[in-house]
């Protein structure tokens, strides 16, 4: 259960839902280069999948 | 649209956040109000009622003036609640309610052919009601007009939440100072939200497009649950993605707004699911519907009926259609079932196997419920007929 919770906290951190990773996580999680690479990957995915122009379900519903 | 357009980021979010950061503290609420007015008019003209939709900005101006009359224990707060509900009823339910009396739209003399939904009305109605009720209860301070306007017009959350609380927002607005941590967390959240929307939710459309009577009629029965499951994935990633962008955008201003989702599909019972799905709505319904009805500190039968009534209202709010009412009642019944089970079982610890079974039941029943959310009632009925009978 603790492992699942640890992974949840890691995913929350990389998802921007938590300000800091779990206490016992590796130091490189906080490295600015890692943050930059992560943003690069996310931006790449956004560009790759964008252009489908569908509306959000909960807007004007 | 809106959050997945360049216009949102380059015309509104970044300039407004910069102006907010560079302005002296007393001017900051006005920066939010001014940028939100441009935001409201711009996106209304692009597709939310056009010029008439843009004029709906006057609803906020009216609300900001009228709300100055609210006092603890004053009946005028009640009038504020009623007028908010009337605004919503006119724009959202007019054609549905008048259409109940006539079978065909063409026969309905009251049909409003130019009907539109003012941008964000389903959500700002909740914030208006919350403020009126909490002022009545004496739970929140009045604040200045500029602060209340900034609260109701704060554009990152104006369109579809998360639904904020004034007493929570006000101190954050007064002390807002976007740090580097706020910026990096905010931008990460926005990017993750966009990936959820584009790379997951939108991809599911290929499957969910088949949820119509014609395709259901000719489909292999085994594929039907997959289509519905795809809708379950789509609606979660779509709305969680939207919420991520809204929360991340607010964070760029240095303002933390409520969370909306916390891994709801991993929950092992329906009550826990609702505590983690659309959290700002669930807590609003709990505080302003369920508790005033008597909550759970009443006789058991009354408690069960309170749950069903609360979810019925949730269903009605989700859309002007009988299918949404059935969806709300479905969840009301599931919550009641869960409550009955808890009453019978007592406070015994749930085993890991029990939790796994609970998760499977919760996940399945929630996904079955989406049938009433994404299809009208006859189509949903046909879907279940094909799924269960053939």
Coordinates of N, CA, C and O in Angstrom, one line a residue, chain B residues 42-127:
Chain B
X42 N -15.0 38.4 -25.4 CA -14.3 37.8 -26.6 C -14.8 36.4 -26.9 O -15.2 36.1 -28.0
X43 N -14.9 35.6 -25.8 CA -15.3 34.2 -26.1 C -16.8 34.1 -26.3 O -17.3 33.2 -27.0
X44 N -17.5 35.0 -25.7 CA -19.0 35.0 -26.0 C -19.2 35.4 -27.5 O -20.0 34.7 -28.1
X45 N -18.5 36.4 -28.0 CA -18.7 36.7 -29.4 C -18.2 35.6 -30.3 O -18.8 35.4 -31.4
X46 N -17.2 34.8 -29.8 CA -16.7 33.7 -30.7 C -17.7 32.5 -30.7 O -17.5 31.6 -31.5
X47 N -18.6 32.4 -29.8 CA -19.5 31.2 -29.8 C -20.4 30.9 -28.6 O -20.9 29.9 -28.5
X48 N -20.4 31.9 -27.7 CA -21.3 31.6 -26.6 C -22.4 32.7 -26.5 O -22.5 33.5 -25.6
X49 N -23.3 32.7 -27.5 CA -24.4 33.6 -27.6 C -24.2 34.9 -28.3 O -25.1 35.7 -28.4
X50 N -22.9 35.0 -28.9 CA -22.7 36.2 -29.7 C -22.8 37.5 -28.9 O -22.4 37.6 -27.7
X51 N -23.4 38.5 -29.5 CA -23.5 39.8 -28.9 C -24.4 39.7 -27.7 O -24.1 40.3 -26.6
X52 N -25.5 39.0 -27.8 CA -26.4 38.8 -26.7 C -25.7 38.1 -25.5 O -25.8 38.5 -24.3
X53 N -24.9 37.1 -25.9 CA -24.1 36.4 -24.8 C -23.1 37.4 -24.1 O -23.0 37.3 -22.9
X54 N -22.5 38.3 -24.9 CA -21.6 39.2 -24.3 C -22.3 40.2 -23.4 O -21.7 40.5 -22.3
X55 N -23.5 40.5 -23.7 CA -24.3 41.4 -22.8 C -24.6 40.7 -21.5 O -25.0 41.4 -20.5
X56 N -24.5 39.4 -21.4 CA -24.8 38.6 -20.2 C -23.7 39.0 -19.1 O -23.9 38.6 -18.0
X57 N -22.7 39.7 -19.5 CA -21.7 40.2 -18.6 C -22.4 41.1 -17.5 O -22.0 41.2 -16.4
X58 N -23.6 41.6 -18.0 CA -24.3 42.5 -17.0 C -24.9 41.7 -15.9 O -25.2 42.3 -14.8
X59 N -25.0 40.4 -16.0 CA -25.5 39.5 -14.9 C -24.5 39.7 -13.7 O -24.9 39.8 -12.6
X60 N -23.2 39.7 -14.0 CA -22.2 39.9 -13.0 C -22.3 41.2 -12.3 O -22.1 41.4 -11.1
X61 N -22.5 42.3 -13.2 CA -22.6 43.6 -12.6 C -23.8 43.7 -11.7 O -23.7 44.3 -10.6
X62 N -24.9 43.1 -12.2 CA -26.1 43.1 -11.3 C -25.9 42.4 -10.0 O -26.2 42.9 -8.9
X63 N -25.2 41.2 -10.1 CA -25.0 40.4 -8.9 C -24.0 41.2 -8.0 O -24.3 41.2 -6.7
X64 N -23.0 41.9 -8.5 CA -22.1 42.6 -7.6 C -22.8 43.7 -6.9 O -22.4 44.0 -5.8
X65 N -23.8 44.4 -7.5 CA -24.5 45.4 -6.9 C -25.5 44.8 -5.9 O -25.6 45.2 -4.7
X66 N -26.3 43.8 -6.3 CA -27.3 43.3 -5.5 C -26.7 42.6 -4.2 O -27.3 42.7 -3.1
X67 N -25.6 42.0 -4.4 CA -25.0 41.3 -3.3 C -24.5 42.2 -2.1 O -24.3 41.8 -1.0
X68 N -24.4 43.5 -2.5 CA -24.0 44.5 -1.4 C -25.1 44.6 -0.4 O -24.9 45.1 0.7
X69 N -26.3 44.2 -0.7 CA -27.5 44.3 0.2 C -27.5 43.1 1.2 O -28.3 43.1 2.2
X70 N -26.7 42.1 0.9 CA -26.8 40.9 1.8 C -26.2 41.2 3.2 O -25.2 41.9 3.3
X71 N -27.0 40.7 4.2 CA -26.6 40.9 5.6 C -26.9 39.6 6.3 O -27.8 38.8 5.9
X72 N -26.1 39.2 7.4 CA -26.4 38.0 8.1 C -27.9 38.0 8.6 O -28.4 38.9 9.2
X73 N -28.6 36.9 8.2 CA -29.9 36.7 8.7 C -31.0 37.5 7.9 O -32.2 37.4 8.2
X74 N -30.5 38.2 6.8 CA -31.5 39.1 6.0 C -32.2 38.3 4.9 O -31.5 37.4 4.3
X75 N -33.5 38.5 4.8 CA -34.3 37.8 3.8 C -33.8 38.1 2.4 O -34.1 37.3 1.5
X76 N -33.2 39.2 2.2 CA -32.7 39.6 0.8 C -31.7 38.5 0.2 O -31.6 38.3 -1.0
X77 N -31.0 37.8 1.1 CA -30.1 36.7 0.7 C -30.9 35.6 0.0 O -30.5 35.1 -1.0
X78 N -32.1 35.4 0.5 CA -33.0 34.4 -0.1 C -33.4 34.8 -1.5 O -33.4 34.0 -2.4
X79 N -33.7 36.1 -1.6 CA -34.1 36.6 -3.0 C -32.9 36.5 -3.9 O -33.0 36.1 -5.1
X80 N -31.7 36.7 -3.4 CA -30.5 36.5 -4.2 C -30.4 35.1 -4.7 O -30.0 34.8 -5.9
X81 N -30.7 34.1 -3.9 CA -30.6 32.7 -4.3 C -31.7 32.4 -5.4 O -31.4 31.8 -6.4
X82 N -32.9 32.9 -5.1 CA -34.0 32.7 -6.1 C -33.6 33.3 -7.5 O -33.8 32.7 -8.5
X83 N -33.1 34.5 -7.5 CA -32.8 35.2 -8.8 C -31.7 34.4 -9.5 O -31.7 34.3 -10.7
X84 N -30.7 33.9 -8.8 CA -29.7 33.1 -9.4 C -30.3 31.8 -10.1 O -29.9 31.5 -11.2
X85 N -31.2 31.2 -9.3 CA -31.8 30.0 -9.9 C -32.7 30.3 -11.1 O -32.7 29.6 -12.1
X86 N -33.3 31.5 -11.0 CA -34.2 31.9 -12.2 C -33.3 32.2 -13.4 O -33.7 31.7 -14.5
X87 N -32.2 32.9 -13.2 CA -31.3 33.1 -14.4 C -30.9 31.7 -15.0 O -31.0 31.6 -16.2
X88 N -30.5 30.8 -14.2 CA -30.1 29.5 -14.7 C -31.3 28.8 -15.4 O -31.1 28.2 -16.5
X89 N -32.4 28.8 -14.7 CA -33.6 28.1 -15.3 C -34.0 28.7 -16.7 O -34.3 27.9 -17.6
X90 N -34.0 30.0 -16.8 CA -34.3 30.6 -18.1 C -33.4 30.2 -19.2 O -33.8 29.7 -20.2
X91 N -32.1 30.3 -18.9 CA -31.1 30.0 -20.0 C -31.0 28.5 -20.3 O -30.8 28.1 -21.4
X92 N -31.0 27.7 -19.2 CA -30.7 26.3 -19.4 C -31.9 25.4 -19.6 O -31.8 24.4 -20.3
X93 N -33.0 25.7 -18.9 CA -34.1 24.8 -18.9 C -35.3 25.3 -19.6 O -36.3 24.5 -19.6
X94 N -35.3 26.5 -20.2 CA -36.5 27.0 -20.8 C -37.2 26.1 -21.8 O -38.3 25.7 -21.7
X95 N -36.4 25.7 -22.8 CA -37.0 24.8 -23.9 C -37.3 23.4 -23.4 O -38.3 22.9 -23.8
X96 N -36.5 22.9 -22.4 CA -36.8 21.6 -21.8 C -38.1 21.6 -21.1 O -39.0 20.8 -21.3
X97 N -38.3 22.6 -20.2 CA -39.5 22.7 -19.4 C -40.7 23.0 -20.2 O -41.8 22.4 -20.0
X98 N -40.6 24.0 -21.1 CA -41.8 24.3 -21.9 C -42.1 23.2 -22.9 O -43.3 22.9 -23.2
X99 N -41.1 22.5 -23.3 CA -41.2 21.3 -24.2 C -41.9 20.1 -23.6 O -42.4 19.3 -24.3
X100 N -42.0 20.1 -22.3 CA -42.6 18.9 -21.6 C -44.1 18.9 -21.9 O -44.7 17.8 -21.9
X101 N -44.7 20.0 -22.2 CA -46.1 20.1 -22.4 C -46.5 19.8 -23.9 O -47.6 19.5 -24.2
X102 N -45.5 19.9 -24.8 CA -45.8 19.7 -26.2 C -44.8 18.6 -26.7 O -43.6 18.7 -26.4
X103 N -45.4 17.7 -27.5 CA -44.5 16.5 -27.9 C -43.5 17.0 -29.0 O -42.4 16.5 -29.0
X104 N -43.9 17.9 -29.9 CA -43.0 18.3 -30.9 C -42.6 19.8 -30.7 O -43.4 20.6 -30.2
X105 N -41.3 20.1 -31.0 CA -40.8 21.4 -30.8 C -41.6 22.4 -31.6 O -41.9 23.5 -31.1
X106 N -42.0 22.1 -32.8 CA -42.7 23.0 -33.7 C -44.0 23.4 -33.1 O -44.6 24.5 -33.4
X107 N -44.6 22.5 -32.3 CA -45.9 22.8 -31.7 C -45.8 23.6 -30.4 O -46.8 24.1 -29.9
X108 N -44.6 23.8 -29.9 CA -44.4 24.5 -28.6 C -44.4 26.0 -28.9 O -43.4 26.6 -29.5
X109 N -45.5 26.7 -28.5 CA -45.5 28.2 -28.8 C -44.5 29.0 -28.0 O -44.2 30.1 -28.3
X110 N -44.0 28.4 -26.9 CA -43.0 29.0 -26.0 C -41.6 28.7 -26.4 O -40.7 29.1 -25.7
X111 N -41.4 27.9 -27.5 CA -40.0 27.5 -27.8 C -39.1 28.7 -28.1 O -39.5 29.6 -28.9
X112 N -38.0 28.7 -27.5 CA -37.0 29.8 -27.7 C -36.0 29.3 -28.7 O -35.1 28.6 -28.4
X113 N -36.2 29.7 -30.0 CA -35.3 29.2 -31.1 C -33.9 29.7 -31.0 O -32.9 29.0 -31.4
X114 N -33.7 30.9 -30.4 CA -32.3 31.4 -30.3 C -31.7 31.1 -29.0 O -30.8 31.9 -28.6
X115 N -32.1 30.1 -28.3 CA -31.6 29.8 -27.0 C -30.1 29.6 -27.0 O -29.6 29.0 -27.9
X116 N -29.4 30.1 -25.9 CA -28.0 29.9 -25.8 C -27.7 29.9 -24.3 O -28.5 30.3 -23.5
X117 N -26.5 29.3 -24.0 CA -26.1 29.3 -22.6 C -25.0 30.4 -22.4 O -24.0 30.3 -23.0
X118 N -25.3 31.4 -21.5 CA -24.2 32.4 -21.3 C -23.0 31.6 -20.7 O -23.1 30.7 -20.0
X119 N -21.8 32.1 -21.1 CA -20.5 31.4 -20.7 C -20.5 31.2 -19.2 O -20.5 32.2 -18.5
X120 N -20.3 30.0 -18.8 CA -20.1 29.7 -17.4 C -21.3 29.7 -16.5 O -21.1 29.6 -15.3
X121 N -22.5 29.9 -17.0 CA -23.7 30.1 -16.2 C -23.9 28.9 -15.2 O -24.3 29.2 -14.0
X122 N -23.7 27.7 -15.6 CA -23.9 26.6 -14.7 C -23.0 26.7 -13.5 O -23.4 26.1 -12.4
X123 N -21.8 27.3 -13.6 CA -20.9 27.3 -12.5 C -21.0 28.6 -11.7 O -20.9 28.6 -10.5
X124 N -21.1 29.8 -12.4 CA -21.1 31.0 -11.6 C -22.4 31.0 -10.8 O -22.5 31.7 -9.7
X125 N -23.5 30.3 -11.2 CA -24.7 30.3 -10.4 C -24.4 29.7 -9.0 O -24.9 30.2 -8.0
X126 N -23.6 28.6 -9.0 CA -23.2 28.0 -7.7 C -22.5 29.0 -6.8 O -22.6 29.0 -5.6
X127 N -21.6 29.8 -7.4 CA -20.8 30.8 -6.6 C -21.7 31.9 -6.1 O -21.6 32.4 -4.9

